[in-house]
Short mmCIF file of C-alpha atoms in Angstrom, two decimals:
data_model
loop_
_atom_site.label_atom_id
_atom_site.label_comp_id
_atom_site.label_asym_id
_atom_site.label_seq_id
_atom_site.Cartn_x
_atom_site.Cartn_y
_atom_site.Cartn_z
CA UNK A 171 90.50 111.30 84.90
CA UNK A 172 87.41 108.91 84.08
CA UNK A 173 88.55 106.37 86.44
CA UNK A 174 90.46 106.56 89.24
CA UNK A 175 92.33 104.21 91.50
CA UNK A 176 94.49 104.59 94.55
CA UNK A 177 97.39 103.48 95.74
CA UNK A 178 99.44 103.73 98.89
CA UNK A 179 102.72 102.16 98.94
CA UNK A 180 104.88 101.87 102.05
CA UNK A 181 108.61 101.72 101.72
CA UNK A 182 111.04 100.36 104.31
CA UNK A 183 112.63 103.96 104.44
CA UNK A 184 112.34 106.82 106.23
CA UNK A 185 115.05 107.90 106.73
CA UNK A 186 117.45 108.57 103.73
CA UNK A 187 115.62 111.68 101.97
CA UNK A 188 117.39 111.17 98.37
CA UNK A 189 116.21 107.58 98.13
CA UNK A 190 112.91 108.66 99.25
CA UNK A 191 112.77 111.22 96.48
CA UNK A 192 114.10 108.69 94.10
CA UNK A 193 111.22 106.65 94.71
CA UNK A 194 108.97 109.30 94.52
CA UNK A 195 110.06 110.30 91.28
CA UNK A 196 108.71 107.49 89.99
CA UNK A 197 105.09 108.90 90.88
CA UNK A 198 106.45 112.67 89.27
CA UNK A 199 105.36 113.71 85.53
CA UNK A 200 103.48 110.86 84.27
CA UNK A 201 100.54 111.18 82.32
CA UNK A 202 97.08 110.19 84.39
CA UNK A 203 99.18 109.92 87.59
CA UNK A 204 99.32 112.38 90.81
CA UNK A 205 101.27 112.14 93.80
CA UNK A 206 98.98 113.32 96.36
CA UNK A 207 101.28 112.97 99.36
CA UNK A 208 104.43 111.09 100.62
CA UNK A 209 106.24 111.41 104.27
CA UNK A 210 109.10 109.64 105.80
CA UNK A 211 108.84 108.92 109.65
CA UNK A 212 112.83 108.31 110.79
CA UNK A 213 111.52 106.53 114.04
CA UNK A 214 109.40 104.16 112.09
CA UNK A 215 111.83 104.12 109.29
CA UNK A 216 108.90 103.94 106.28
CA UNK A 217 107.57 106.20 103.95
CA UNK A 218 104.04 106.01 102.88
CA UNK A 219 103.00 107.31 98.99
CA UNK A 220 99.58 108.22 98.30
CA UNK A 221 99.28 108.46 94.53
CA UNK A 222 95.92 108.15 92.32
CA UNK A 223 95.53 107.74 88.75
CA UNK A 224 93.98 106.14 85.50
CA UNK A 225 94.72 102.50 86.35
CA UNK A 226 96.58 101.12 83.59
CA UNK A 227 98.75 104.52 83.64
CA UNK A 228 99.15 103.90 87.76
CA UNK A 229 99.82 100.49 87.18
CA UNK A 230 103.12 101.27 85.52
CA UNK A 231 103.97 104.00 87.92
CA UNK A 232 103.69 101.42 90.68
CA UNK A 233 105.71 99.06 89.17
CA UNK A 234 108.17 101.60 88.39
CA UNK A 235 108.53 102.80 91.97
CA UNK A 236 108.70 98.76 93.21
CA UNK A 237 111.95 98.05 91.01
CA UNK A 238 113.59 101.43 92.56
CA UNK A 239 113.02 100.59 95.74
CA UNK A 240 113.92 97.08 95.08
CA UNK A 241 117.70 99.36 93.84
CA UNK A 242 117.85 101.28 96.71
CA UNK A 243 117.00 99.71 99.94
CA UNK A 244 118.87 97.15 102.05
CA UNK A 245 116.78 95.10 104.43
CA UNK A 246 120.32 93.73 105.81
CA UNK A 247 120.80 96.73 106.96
CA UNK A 248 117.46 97.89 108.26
CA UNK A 249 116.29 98.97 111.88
CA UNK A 250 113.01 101.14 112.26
CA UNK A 251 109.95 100.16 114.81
CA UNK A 252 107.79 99.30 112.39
CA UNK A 253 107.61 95.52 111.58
CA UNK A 254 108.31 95.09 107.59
CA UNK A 255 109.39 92.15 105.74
CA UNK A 256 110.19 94.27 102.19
CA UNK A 257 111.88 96.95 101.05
CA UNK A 258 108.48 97.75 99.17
CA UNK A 259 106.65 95.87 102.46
CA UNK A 260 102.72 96.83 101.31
CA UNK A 261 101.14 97.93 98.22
CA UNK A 262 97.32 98.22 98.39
CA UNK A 263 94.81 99.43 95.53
CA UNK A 264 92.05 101.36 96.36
CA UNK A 265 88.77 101.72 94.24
CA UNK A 266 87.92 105.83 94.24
CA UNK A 267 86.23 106.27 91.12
CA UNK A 268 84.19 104.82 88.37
CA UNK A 269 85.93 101.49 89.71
CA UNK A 270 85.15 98.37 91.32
CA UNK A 271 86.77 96.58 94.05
CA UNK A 272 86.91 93.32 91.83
CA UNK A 273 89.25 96.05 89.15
CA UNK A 274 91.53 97.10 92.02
CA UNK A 275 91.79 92.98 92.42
CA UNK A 276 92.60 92.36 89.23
CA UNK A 277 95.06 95.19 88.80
CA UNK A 278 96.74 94.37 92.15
CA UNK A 279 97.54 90.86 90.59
CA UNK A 280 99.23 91.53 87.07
CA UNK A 281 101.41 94.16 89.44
CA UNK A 282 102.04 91.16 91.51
CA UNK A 283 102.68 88.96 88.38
CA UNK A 284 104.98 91.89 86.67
CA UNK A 285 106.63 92.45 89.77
CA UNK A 286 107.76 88.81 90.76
CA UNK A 287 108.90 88.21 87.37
CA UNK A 288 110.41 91.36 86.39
CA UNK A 289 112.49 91.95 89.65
CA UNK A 290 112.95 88.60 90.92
CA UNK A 291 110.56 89.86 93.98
CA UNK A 292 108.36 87.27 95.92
CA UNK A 293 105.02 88.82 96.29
CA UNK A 294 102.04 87.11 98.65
CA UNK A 295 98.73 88.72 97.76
CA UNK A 296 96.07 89.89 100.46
CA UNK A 297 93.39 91.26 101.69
CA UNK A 298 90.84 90.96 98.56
CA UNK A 299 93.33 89.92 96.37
CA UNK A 300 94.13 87.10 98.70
CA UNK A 301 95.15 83.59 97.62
CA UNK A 302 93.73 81.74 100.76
CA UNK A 303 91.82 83.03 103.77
CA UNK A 304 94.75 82.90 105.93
CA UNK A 305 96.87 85.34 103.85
CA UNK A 306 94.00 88.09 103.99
CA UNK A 307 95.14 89.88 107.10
CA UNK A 308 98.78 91.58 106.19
CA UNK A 309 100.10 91.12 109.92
CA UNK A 310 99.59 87.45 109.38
CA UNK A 311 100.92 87.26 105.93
CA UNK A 312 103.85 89.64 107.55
CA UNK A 313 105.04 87.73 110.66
CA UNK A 314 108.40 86.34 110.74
CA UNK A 315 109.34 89.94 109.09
CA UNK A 316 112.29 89.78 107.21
CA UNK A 317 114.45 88.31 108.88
CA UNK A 318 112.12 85.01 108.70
CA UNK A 319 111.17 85.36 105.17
CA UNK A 320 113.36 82.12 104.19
CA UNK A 321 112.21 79.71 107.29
CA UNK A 322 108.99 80.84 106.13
CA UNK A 323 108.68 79.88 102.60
CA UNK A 324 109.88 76.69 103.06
CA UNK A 325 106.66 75.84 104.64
CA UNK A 326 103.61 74.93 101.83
CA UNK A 327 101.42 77.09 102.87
CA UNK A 328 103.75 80.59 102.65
CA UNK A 329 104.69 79.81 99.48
CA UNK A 330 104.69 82.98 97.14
CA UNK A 331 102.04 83.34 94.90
CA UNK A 332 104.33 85.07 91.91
CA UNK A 333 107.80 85.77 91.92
CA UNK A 334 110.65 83.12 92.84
CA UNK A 335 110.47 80.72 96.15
CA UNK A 336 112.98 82.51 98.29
CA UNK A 337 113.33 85.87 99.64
CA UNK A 338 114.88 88.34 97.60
CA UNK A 339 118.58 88.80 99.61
CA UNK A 340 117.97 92.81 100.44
CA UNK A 341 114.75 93.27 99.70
CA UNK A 342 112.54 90.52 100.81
CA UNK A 343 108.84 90.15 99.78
CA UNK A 344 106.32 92.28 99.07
CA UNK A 345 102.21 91.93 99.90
CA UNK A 346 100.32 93.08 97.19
CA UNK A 347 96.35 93.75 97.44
CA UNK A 348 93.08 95.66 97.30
CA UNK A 349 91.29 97.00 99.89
CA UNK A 350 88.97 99.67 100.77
CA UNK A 351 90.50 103.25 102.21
CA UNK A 352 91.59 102.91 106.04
CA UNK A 353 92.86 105.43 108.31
CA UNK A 354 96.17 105.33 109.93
CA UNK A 355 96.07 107.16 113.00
CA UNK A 356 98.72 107.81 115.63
CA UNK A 357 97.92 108.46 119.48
CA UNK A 358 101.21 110.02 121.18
CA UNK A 359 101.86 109.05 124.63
CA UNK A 360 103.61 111.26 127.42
CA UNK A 361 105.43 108.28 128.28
CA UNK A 362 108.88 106.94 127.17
CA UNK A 363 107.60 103.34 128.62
CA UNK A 364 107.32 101.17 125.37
CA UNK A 365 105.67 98.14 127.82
CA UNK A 366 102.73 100.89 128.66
CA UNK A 367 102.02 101.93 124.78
CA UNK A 368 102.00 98.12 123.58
CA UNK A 369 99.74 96.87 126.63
CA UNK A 370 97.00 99.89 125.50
CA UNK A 371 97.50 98.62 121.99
CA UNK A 372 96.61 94.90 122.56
CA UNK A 373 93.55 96.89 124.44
CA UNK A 374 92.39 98.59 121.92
CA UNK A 375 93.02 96.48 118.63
CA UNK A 376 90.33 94.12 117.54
CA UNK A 377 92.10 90.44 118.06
CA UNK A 378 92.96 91.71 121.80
CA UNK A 379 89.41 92.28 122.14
CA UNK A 380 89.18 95.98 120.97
CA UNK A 381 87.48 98.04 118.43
CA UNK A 382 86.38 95.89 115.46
CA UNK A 383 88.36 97.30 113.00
CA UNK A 384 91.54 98.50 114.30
CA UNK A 385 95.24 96.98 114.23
CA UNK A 386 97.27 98.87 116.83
CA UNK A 387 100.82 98.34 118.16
CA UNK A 388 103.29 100.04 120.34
CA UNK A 389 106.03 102.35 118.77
CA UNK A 390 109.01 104.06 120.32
CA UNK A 391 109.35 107.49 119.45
CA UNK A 392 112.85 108.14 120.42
CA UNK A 393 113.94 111.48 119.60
CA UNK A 394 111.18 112.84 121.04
CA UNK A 395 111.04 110.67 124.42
CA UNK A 396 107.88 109.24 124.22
CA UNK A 397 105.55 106.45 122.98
CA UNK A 398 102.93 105.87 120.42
CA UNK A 399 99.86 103.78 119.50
CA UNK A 400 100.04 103.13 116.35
CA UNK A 401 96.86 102.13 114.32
CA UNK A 402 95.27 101.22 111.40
CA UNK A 403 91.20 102.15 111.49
CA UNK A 404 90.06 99.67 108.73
CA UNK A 405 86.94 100.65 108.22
CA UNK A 406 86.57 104.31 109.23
CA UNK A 407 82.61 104.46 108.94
CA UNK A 408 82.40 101.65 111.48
CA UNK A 409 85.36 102.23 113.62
CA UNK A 410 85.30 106.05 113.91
CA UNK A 411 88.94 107.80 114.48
CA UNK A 412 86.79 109.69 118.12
CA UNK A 413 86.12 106.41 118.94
CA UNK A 414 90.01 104.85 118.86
CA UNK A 415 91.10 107.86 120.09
CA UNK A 416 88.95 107.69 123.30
CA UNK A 417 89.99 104.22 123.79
CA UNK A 418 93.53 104.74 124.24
CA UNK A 419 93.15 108.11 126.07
CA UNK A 420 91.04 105.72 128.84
CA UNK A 421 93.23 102.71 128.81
CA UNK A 422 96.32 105.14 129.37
CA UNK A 423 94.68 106.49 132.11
CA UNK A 424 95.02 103.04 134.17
CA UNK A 425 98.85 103.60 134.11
CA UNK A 426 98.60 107.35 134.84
CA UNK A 427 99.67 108.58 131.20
CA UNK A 428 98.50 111.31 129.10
CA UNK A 429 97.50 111.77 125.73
CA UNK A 430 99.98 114.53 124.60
CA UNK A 431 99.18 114.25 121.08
CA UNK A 432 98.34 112.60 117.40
CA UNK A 433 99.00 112.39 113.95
CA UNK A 434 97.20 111.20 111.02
CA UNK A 435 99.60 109.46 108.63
CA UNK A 436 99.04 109.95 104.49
CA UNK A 437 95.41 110.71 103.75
CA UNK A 438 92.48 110.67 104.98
CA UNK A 439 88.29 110.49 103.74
CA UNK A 440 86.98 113.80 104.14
CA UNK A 441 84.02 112.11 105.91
CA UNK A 442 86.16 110.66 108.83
CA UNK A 443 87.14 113.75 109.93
CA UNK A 444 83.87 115.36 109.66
CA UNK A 445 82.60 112.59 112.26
CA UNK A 446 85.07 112.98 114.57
CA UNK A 447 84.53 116.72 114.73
CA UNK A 448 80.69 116.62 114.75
CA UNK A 449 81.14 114.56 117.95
CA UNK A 450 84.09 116.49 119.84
CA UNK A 451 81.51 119.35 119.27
CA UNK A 452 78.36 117.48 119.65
CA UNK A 453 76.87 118.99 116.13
CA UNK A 454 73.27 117.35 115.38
CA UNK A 455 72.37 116.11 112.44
CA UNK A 456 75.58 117.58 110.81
CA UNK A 457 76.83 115.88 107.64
CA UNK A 458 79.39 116.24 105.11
CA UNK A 459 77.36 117.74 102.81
CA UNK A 460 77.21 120.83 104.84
CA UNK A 461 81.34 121.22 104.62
CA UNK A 462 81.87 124.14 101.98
CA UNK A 463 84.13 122.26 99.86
CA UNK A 464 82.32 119.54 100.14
CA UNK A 465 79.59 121.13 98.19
CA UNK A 466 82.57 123.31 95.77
CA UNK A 467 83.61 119.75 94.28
CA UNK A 468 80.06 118.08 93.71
#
């Protein structure tokens, strides 16, 4: 591929494995697409997709994926931990490759354009893509969730920008935007105390004072009997994953609470791990150049 573009999709399922795969098809044998990776989390109840390609050929993929989801999933009938107000509740572009951010813009809004008229889907841009500065950040543009879509539209200033005026009935609305790549990161808790994991959250997120960039909330894991920060490092280089993960491991240590484990969620920059583990190992001067397949794929 000359130019390549990312996207990561999440779905308001995690759950049901053939819909997942259904939607995932959508990503499976096209021509200057890849799926790179897709997992369901049943606690959560969301799948993320990580799929790159040529951007007009992505474009369509995308879109594809959106109206199947749009098919399959029932917001009515919804319960998960993480908030959502669509069955397709995020789609962010991602500039990799011989690509601008101002591309990924414009390519985020004729899938927002195609999307609201094709499928009857409300879609608020954000992030770069954003209408208005207050629909940039997506918990903002999010809040309500759902089930306060149709309170929310009525009001001016949450009025769509494409697609009809009203919430879909199952599938609500969608945000559609670019942004640069971000790290979702997990810190498990060995506690099944919900109150504990979203008091270290509003700690460590940036409007509760935190790390600059870093959304964080408190999930319930519970199958497994225990809690979860859940966050969002949006800008890696400046908000290292060592750094968030130190955070919560000190603020849990106010309520007596271990770390007992963490996950990374989809993909992650090659570079952000390398960082973390030059400092866990306190390498000098180490860099990613000196990572073997770093060097393989130059």
């Amino acid at each position: 591929m000359n130019k390549i573009m990312e996207c990561v999709p999440n779905f308001s399922e995690g759950r049901d494995k053939h819909k997942i795969e259904k939607i995932a098809d959508a990503f499976r044998g096209k021509e200057g697409v890849k799926l790179l990776d897709y997992s369901g989390d049943a606690d959560h109840n969301r799948s993320v997709i990580t799929v790159a390609g040529e951007p007009e050929a992505l474009k369509n993929a995308v879109i594809e994926a959106i109206g199947k989801a749009v098919e399959l999933i029932d917001l009515t009938q919804h319960h998960g931990q993480h908030p959502r107000m669509g069955a397709v509740d995020v789609v962010p572009f991602i500039p990799i490759k011989n690509v601008t951010m101002e591309e990924a813009v414009v390519l985020s809004k004729e899938v927002a354009e195609t999307v609201g008229e094709r499928f009857g889907f409300p879609v608020y841009l954000y992030e770069r893509s954003a209408s208005a500065i207050h629909r940039e950040n997506l918990s903002a543009v999010r809040k309500g969730e759902f089930e306060g879509l149709s309170d929310k539209m009525k009001q001016p200033e949450w009025k769509p920008d494409f697609g009809p005026s009203e919430p879909h009935p199952t599938a609500g609305a969608v945000a559609v935007g670019a942004r640069m790549p971000l790290v979702a990161y997990n810190v498990n808790l060995g506690t099944n105390n919900l109150e504990i994991a979203t008091a270290i959250s509003k700690k460590v997120r940036h409007v509760g004072g935190g790390l600059r960039f870093c959304k964080a909330m408190g999930v319930a894991l519970e199958d497994r009997g225990i809690t979860q920060v859940s966050m969002n490092l949006t800008d890696y280089t400046k908000t290292a994953i060592y750094r968030a993960h130190e955070l919560v491991r000190i603020e849990a240590q106010r309520y007596g609470v271990p770390v007992v484990g963490a996950e990374v969620i989809g993909l992650i920059p090659m570079e952000a791990l390398v960082d973390t583990a030059a400092y866990y190992l306190g390498l000098e001067n180490f860099s990613v150049s000196q990572v073997l397949e770093a060097r393989l794929m130059e």
